[in-house]
Short mmCIF file of C-alpha atoms in Angstrom, two decimals:
data_model
loop_
_atom_site.label_atom_id
_atom_site.label_comp_id
_atom_site.label_asym_id
_atom_site.label_seq_id
_atom_site.Cartn_x
_atom_site.Cartn_y
_atom_site.Cartn_z
CA MET T 5 32.48 18.78 2.88
CA HIS T 6 30.44 20.68 0.34
CA LYS T 7 31.86 23.65 -1.52
CA ASP T 8 31.28 26.87 0.42
CA ILE T 9 28.53 29.06 -1.01
CA ALA T 10 30.21 32.28 0.15
CA THR T 11 33.11 32.51 -2.27
CA PRO T 12 33.03 35.17 -5.02
CA ARG T 13 33.18 32.50 -7.72
CA ARG T 14 30.51 30.18 -6.30
CA THR T 15 28.19 33.12 -5.52
CA LYS T 16 28.52 34.37 -9.09
CA GLU T 17 27.83 30.85 -10.45
CA ILE T 18 24.64 30.57 -8.37
CA LEU T 19 23.40 34.05 -9.33
CA ASP T 20 24.12 33.41 -13.02
CA GLN T 21 22.53 29.97 -12.96
CA TYR T 22 19.25 31.43 -11.66
CA GLY T 23 19.49 34.78 -13.45
CA PHE T 24 19.04 36.46 -10.08
CA SER T 25 19.01 40.27 -9.92
CA PHE T 26 19.31 42.19 -6.65
CA LYS T 27 16.35 44.17 -5.37
CA LYS T 28 17.46 47.43 -3.83
CA SER T 29 14.15 47.71 -1.99
CA LEU T 30 14.99 44.54 -0.03
CA GLY T 31 18.46 45.71 0.94
CA GLN T 32 20.08 42.62 -0.55
CA ASN T 33 23.86 42.44 -0.09
CA PHE T 34 25.35 38.95 -0.11
CA LEU T 35 28.52 38.13 1.82
CA ILE T 36 31.33 36.53 -0.17
CA ASP T 37 33.85 35.87 2.60
CA THR T 38 33.63 32.53 4.43
CA ASN T 39 36.16 33.65 7.03
CA ILE T 40 33.86 36.47 8.22
CA LEU T 41 30.85 34.14 8.22
CA ARG T 42 32.70 31.66 10.43
CA LYS T 43 33.65 34.48 12.81
CA ILE T 44 29.97 35.47 13.06
CA VAL T 45 29.03 31.89 13.95
CA ASP T 46 31.92 31.76 16.46
CA ALA T 47 30.71 34.98 18.10
CA ALA T 48 27.26 33.42 18.54
CA GLU T 49 28.79 30.38 20.27
CA ILE T 50 26.70 27.96 18.25
CA SER T 51 26.90 24.33 19.38
CA SER T 52 25.32 21.07 18.24
CA GLU T 53 22.57 21.75 20.81
CA THR T 54 21.73 25.26 19.54
CA GLY T 55 18.71 26.28 17.50
CA ALA T 56 19.55 29.17 15.17
CA ILE T 57 17.09 31.70 13.73
CA GLU T 58 18.27 33.55 10.64
CA ILE T 59 16.64 36.52 8.91
CA GLY T 60 17.23 37.14 5.21
CA PRO T 61 19.34 34.10 4.27
CA GLY T 62 19.87 35.29 0.67
CA ILE T 63 21.41 32.37 -1.20
CA GLY T 64 22.31 30.53 2.00
CA ALA T 65 25.91 31.65 2.68
CA LEU T 66 25.50 32.15 6.44
CA THR T 67 22.75 29.51 6.66
CA GLU T 68 25.22 26.89 5.48
CA GLN T 69 27.82 27.82 8.13
CA LEU T 70 25.09 27.70 10.80
CA ALA T 71 23.76 24.36 9.56
CA ARG T 72 27.20 22.80 9.93
CA ARG T 73 27.33 23.68 13.63
CA ALA T 74 23.78 24.11 14.95
CA LYS T 75 21.24 21.43 15.75
CA LYS T 76 18.66 23.19 13.58
CA VAL T 77 18.39 26.40 11.55
CA VAL T 78 15.13 28.22 10.78
CA ALA T 79 15.49 31.08 8.30
CA PHE T 80 12.90 33.71 7.34
CA GLU T 81 13.11 34.81 3.70
CA ILE T 82 10.75 37.41 2.27
CA ASP T 83 11.88 37.21 -1.39
CA GLN T 84 10.07 34.41 -3.21
CA ARG T 85 12.70 34.35 -5.98
CA LEU T 86 15.27 33.03 -3.50
CA LEU T 87 13.24 30.00 -2.38
CA PRO T 88 14.25 27.68 -5.26
CA ILE T 89 17.86 28.83 -4.96
CA LEU T 90 17.90 28.05 -1.23
CA ALA T 91 16.26 24.68 -1.82
CA ASP T 92 19.17 23.90 -4.14
CA THR T 93 22.15 25.43 -2.27
CA LEU T 94 21.06 24.05 1.12
CA SER T 95 19.99 20.62 -0.14
CA PRO T 96 23.00 18.93 1.56
CA TYR T 97 21.73 20.04 4.98
CA GLY T 98 18.76 18.24 6.50
CA ASN T 99 18.57 20.51 9.56
CA VAL T 100 17.43 23.69 7.78
CA ARG T 101 13.89 25.01 7.40
CA ILE T 102 13.13 28.08 5.26
CA ILE T 103 9.98 30.05 6.11
CA HIS T 104 8.72 32.35 3.37
CA GLN T 105 7.52 35.23 5.52
CA ASP T 106 8.31 38.77 6.62
CA VAL T 107 9.85 38.31 10.06
CA LEU T 108 8.22 41.55 11.26
CA LYS T 109 4.80 39.94 10.70
CA ALA T 110 5.74 36.48 11.95
CA ASP T 111 4.59 34.89 15.21
CA ILE T 112 8.10 33.93 16.28
CA HIS T 113 6.90 32.43 19.58
CA GLN T 114 4.84 29.95 17.55
CA VAL T 115 7.74 29.18 15.19
CA ILE T 116 9.99 28.50 18.19
CA ALA T 117 7.34 26.25 19.75
CA ASP T 118 6.96 24.31 16.48
CA GLU T 119 10.59 24.08 15.39
CA PHE T 120 12.81 24.08 18.48
CA THR T 121 11.36 21.50 20.85
CA ASP T 122 14.69 19.82 21.61
CA VAL T 123 17.41 22.48 21.64
CA ALA T 124 19.42 23.70 24.62
CA ASP T 125 19.35 27.34 23.60
CA ILE T 126 18.31 29.61 20.73
CA MET T 127 20.35 32.33 19.02
CA VAL T 128 19.37 34.77 16.28
CA VAL T 129 22.23 35.05 13.78
CA ALA T 130 21.73 37.18 10.69
CA ASN T 131 23.10 39.57 8.11
CA LEU T 132 20.15 41.94 8.52
CA PRO T 133 18.69 43.93 5.62
CA TYR T 134 19.83 47.48 6.39
CA TYR T 135 16.53 49.22 5.75
CA VAL T 136 14.70 47.36 8.57
CA THR T 137 17.52 46.65 11.03
CA THR T 138 16.14 48.62 13.97
CA PRO T 139 12.50 47.42 13.75
CA ILE T 140 13.68 43.80 13.55
CA ILE T 141 15.99 44.11 16.56
CA MET T 142 13.32 45.88 18.62
CA LYS T 143 10.70 43.26 17.72
CA LEU T 144 13.06 40.46 18.74
CA LEU T 145 13.72 42.18 22.09
CA THR T 146 10.23 43.41 22.96
CA ASP T 147 8.52 40.13 21.98
CA ARG T 148 10.25 38.55 25.01
CA LEU T 149 11.40 35.56 23.00
CA PRO T 150 13.12 32.66 24.77
CA ILE T 151 16.43 33.35 23.03
CA ARG T 152 19.95 33.60 24.49
CA GLY T 153 20.62 36.61 22.30
CA MET T 154 21.61 37.63 18.81
CA VAL T 155 24.67 38.20 16.69
CA VAL T 156 23.81 40.35 13.71
CA MET T 157 25.53 42.23 10.95
CA LEU T 158 24.26 45.75 10.33
CA GLN T 159 25.42 49.20 9.31
CA LYS T 160 28.43 50.21 11.37
CA GLU T 161 26.82 53.48 12.44
CA VAL T 162 23.77 51.60 13.78
CA ALA T 163 26.00 49.09 15.61
CA ASP T 164 27.86 52.03 17.19
CA ARG T 165 24.55 53.50 18.36
CA LEU T 166 23.38 50.21 19.89
CA ALA T 167 26.56 49.81 21.95
CA ALA T 168 27.11 53.53 22.72
CA LYS T 169 27.85 54.83 26.21
CA PRO T 170 26.47 58.05 27.81
CA GLY T 171 28.13 61.29 26.75
CA THR T 172 29.04 60.09 23.24
CA LYS T 173 27.55 61.34 19.99
CA ASP T 174 26.14 57.89 19.17
CA TYR T 175 24.29 57.51 22.49
CA GLY T 176 20.52 57.85 22.21
CA SER T 177 17.17 56.28 22.98
CA LEU T 178 18.05 53.26 20.82
CA SER T 179 21.22 52.64 22.89
CA ILE T 180 19.17 52.66 26.08
CA ALA T 181 16.39 50.46 24.70
CA VAL T 182 18.84 47.81 23.49
CA GLN T 183 21.03 47.94 26.60
CA TYR T 184 17.97 47.69 28.85
CA TYR T 185 17.30 44.23 27.42
CA THR T 186 20.81 43.07 26.50
CA GLU T 187 24.53 43.41 27.01
CA ALA T 188 25.77 44.89 23.75
CA ALA T 189 29.25 44.65 22.25
CA VAL T 190 30.57 45.32 18.74
CA VAL T 191 32.46 42.17 17.69
CA MET T 192 34.09 43.40 14.48
CA THR T 193 33.91 45.91 11.66
CA VAL T 194 33.31 44.51 8.18
CA PRO T 195 34.49 46.35 5.04
CA ARG T 196 32.04 46.93 2.19
CA THR T 197 34.33 45.03 -0.19
CA VAL T 198 33.20 41.59 1.05
CA PHE T 199 29.64 41.96 -0.27
CA ILE T 200 27.99 41.81 -3.64
CA PRO T 201 26.70 44.26 -4.53
CA GLN T 202 28.91 46.48 -2.38
CA PRO T 203 26.85 48.63 -0.01
CA ASN T 204 27.63 52.35 0.35
CA VAL T 205 28.57 51.97 4.02
CA ASP T 206 30.78 49.81 6.19
CA SER T 207 29.16 47.18 8.36
CA ALA T 208 29.74 45.77 11.82
CA VAL T 209 28.80 42.65 13.71
CA ILE T 210 27.19 43.22 17.11
CA ARG T 211 26.52 40.67 19.82
CA LEU T 212 23.50 41.26 22.05
CA ILE T 213 23.20 38.81 24.94
CA LYS T 214 19.86 38.96 26.76
CA ARG T 215 20.00 40.05 30.38
CA LYS T 216 18.26 37.87 32.98
CA GLN T 217 16.71 41.10 34.22
CA PRO T 218 17.06 44.76 33.22
CA PRO T 219 19.93 46.70 34.85
CA VAL T 220 17.47 49.22 36.35
CA ALA T 221 14.13 48.84 38.12
CA VAL T 222 11.35 50.95 36.62
CA ASN T 223 7.75 51.38 37.82
CA ASP T 224 6.37 51.37 34.30
CA GLU T 225 8.43 50.22 31.33
CA ALA T 226 6.34 51.97 28.67
CA PHE T 227 6.54 55.27 30.58
CA PHE T 228 10.31 54.87 31.12
CA PHE T 229 10.86 54.52 27.35
CA GLN T 230 8.52 57.46 26.70
CA VAL T 231 10.66 59.66 28.98
CA VAL T 232 13.84 58.42 27.29
CA ARG T 233 12.53 59.09 23.77
CA ALA T 234 11.30 62.56 24.73
CA SER T 235 14.69 63.40 26.27
CA PHE T 236 16.45 62.78 22.96
CA ALA T 237 13.83 64.35 20.68
CA GLN T 238 16.02 67.37 19.92
CA ARG T 239 19.66 66.75 20.73
CA ARG T 240 20.62 70.41 21.17
CA LYS T 241 17.90 71.04 23.77
CA THR T 242 18.17 70.61 27.53
CA ILE T 243 16.50 67.69 29.27
CA LEU T 244 13.90 70.05 30.76
CA ASN T 245 13.00 71.60 27.38
CA ASN T 246 12.81 68.23 25.70
CA LEU T 247 10.52 66.72 28.34
CA VAL T 248 8.23 69.77 28.42
CA ASN T 249 7.98 69.87 24.60
CA ASN T 250 7.89 66.16 23.80
CA LEU T 251 6.09 64.30 26.58
CA PRO T 252 2.31 64.08 26.07
CA ASN T 253 0.85 67.02 28.07
CA GLY T 254 4.42 68.05 28.83
CA ARG T 255 3.64 71.77 28.96
CA ALA T 256 0.88 71.23 31.49
CA MET T 257 3.26 69.11 33.57
CA LYS T 258 6.18 71.54 33.55
CA GLU T 259 6.13 71.99 37.33
CA GLN T 260 6.05 68.25 38.01
CA ILE T 261 8.88 67.71 35.53
CA GLU T 262 11.00 70.37 37.30
CA ILE T 263 10.29 68.81 40.71
CA SER T 264 11.10 65.33 39.38
CA LEU T 265 14.44 66.46 37.95
CA ALA T 266 15.31 68.05 41.32
CA ASN T 267 14.24 64.94 43.26
CA ALA T 268 16.29 62.72 40.95
CA SER T 269 19.29 65.08 41.42
CA ILE T 270 19.46 65.89 37.70
CA ASP T 271 20.41 69.40 36.59
CA PRO T 272 17.58 70.56 34.25
CA ARG T 273 20.19 72.21 31.98
CA ARG T 274 21.86 68.92 31.10
CA ARG T 275 21.27 67.30 27.73
CA GLY T 276 19.69 63.89 27.36
CA GLU T 277 22.84 62.27 26.00
CA THR T 278 24.69 62.91 29.29
CA LEU T 279 22.24 60.91 31.42
CA THR T 280 22.95 57.29 32.36
CA MET T 281 20.25 54.64 32.22
CA GLU T 282 20.16 54.73 36.06
CA GLU T 283 19.41 58.47 35.97
CA PHE T 284 16.64 57.97 33.39
CA ALA T 285 15.14 55.22 35.57
CA ALA T 286 15.23 57.42 38.67
CA LEU T 287 13.69 60.33 36.76
CA SER T 288 10.89 58.27 35.19
CA ASN T 289 10.04 56.63 38.55
CA VAL T 290 9.85 59.98 40.40
CA LEU T 291 7.76 61.55 37.63
CA HIS T 292 5.52 58.48 37.41
CA ASN T 293 4.84 58.65 41.17
CA LEU T 294 4.28 62.39 41.10
CA LEU T 295 1.74 62.10 38.25
CA LYS T 296 0.12 59.12 40.03
CA LEU T 297 -0.16 57.30 36.70
#
């Protein structure tokens, strides 16, 4: 067994050896706790038949734990300075491929077709860079990738929003978008002390398992999400005010919006954060039919 990368001492050795300095703009925080890394891999239920996709491998701490259990690991790394370090730290593992690319610009379908021809399932497992967490998660979900799901580390407050239930302060359009595609659960909270450099916030690991089909039936997905986003545009405002002020042509459609709320049995004085996904689906379907879109 090779020495774990993710110990404080080994991490410091690697960083010193390469004279590596952290780039704040890339949100680089490296984990130095092998126990937490193993728990992340456990939560993802990685087996010898799994293909793992990682984003932002850093110096390979999580990559190494994945490589020991998965059939193959493909990691996207945007920082060129890390490529020689990864080539060195991951040299014991023949089942790892590093792709030097911004995952937000990558054709992940093509990467999966090229790299994962003989795996039973695919999981995304990553310690995500905090500054692009939400765009990455939404790309992975809306690209309709053939993945089982993802287990990712992110800011605790974002994890809370992804898994939030109606009527809570964290519940918003992001909660609904993520829960439309996946079943979301926070696996654990991670203190800032297990990273170098230490971030200013605590982190959490969230598991998002893709649903076979969404929990609600909507006439038009894009319109459904438009209604949801408009409903949360100003949290203090009622659902009626938000829809009138934030849907395209909302003011001209005020009457139809009022009728739709009545037909969907939703009190126009309620706030967006009190509505369930089922209520949003009913509302967007009624409004969609009324507008004959």
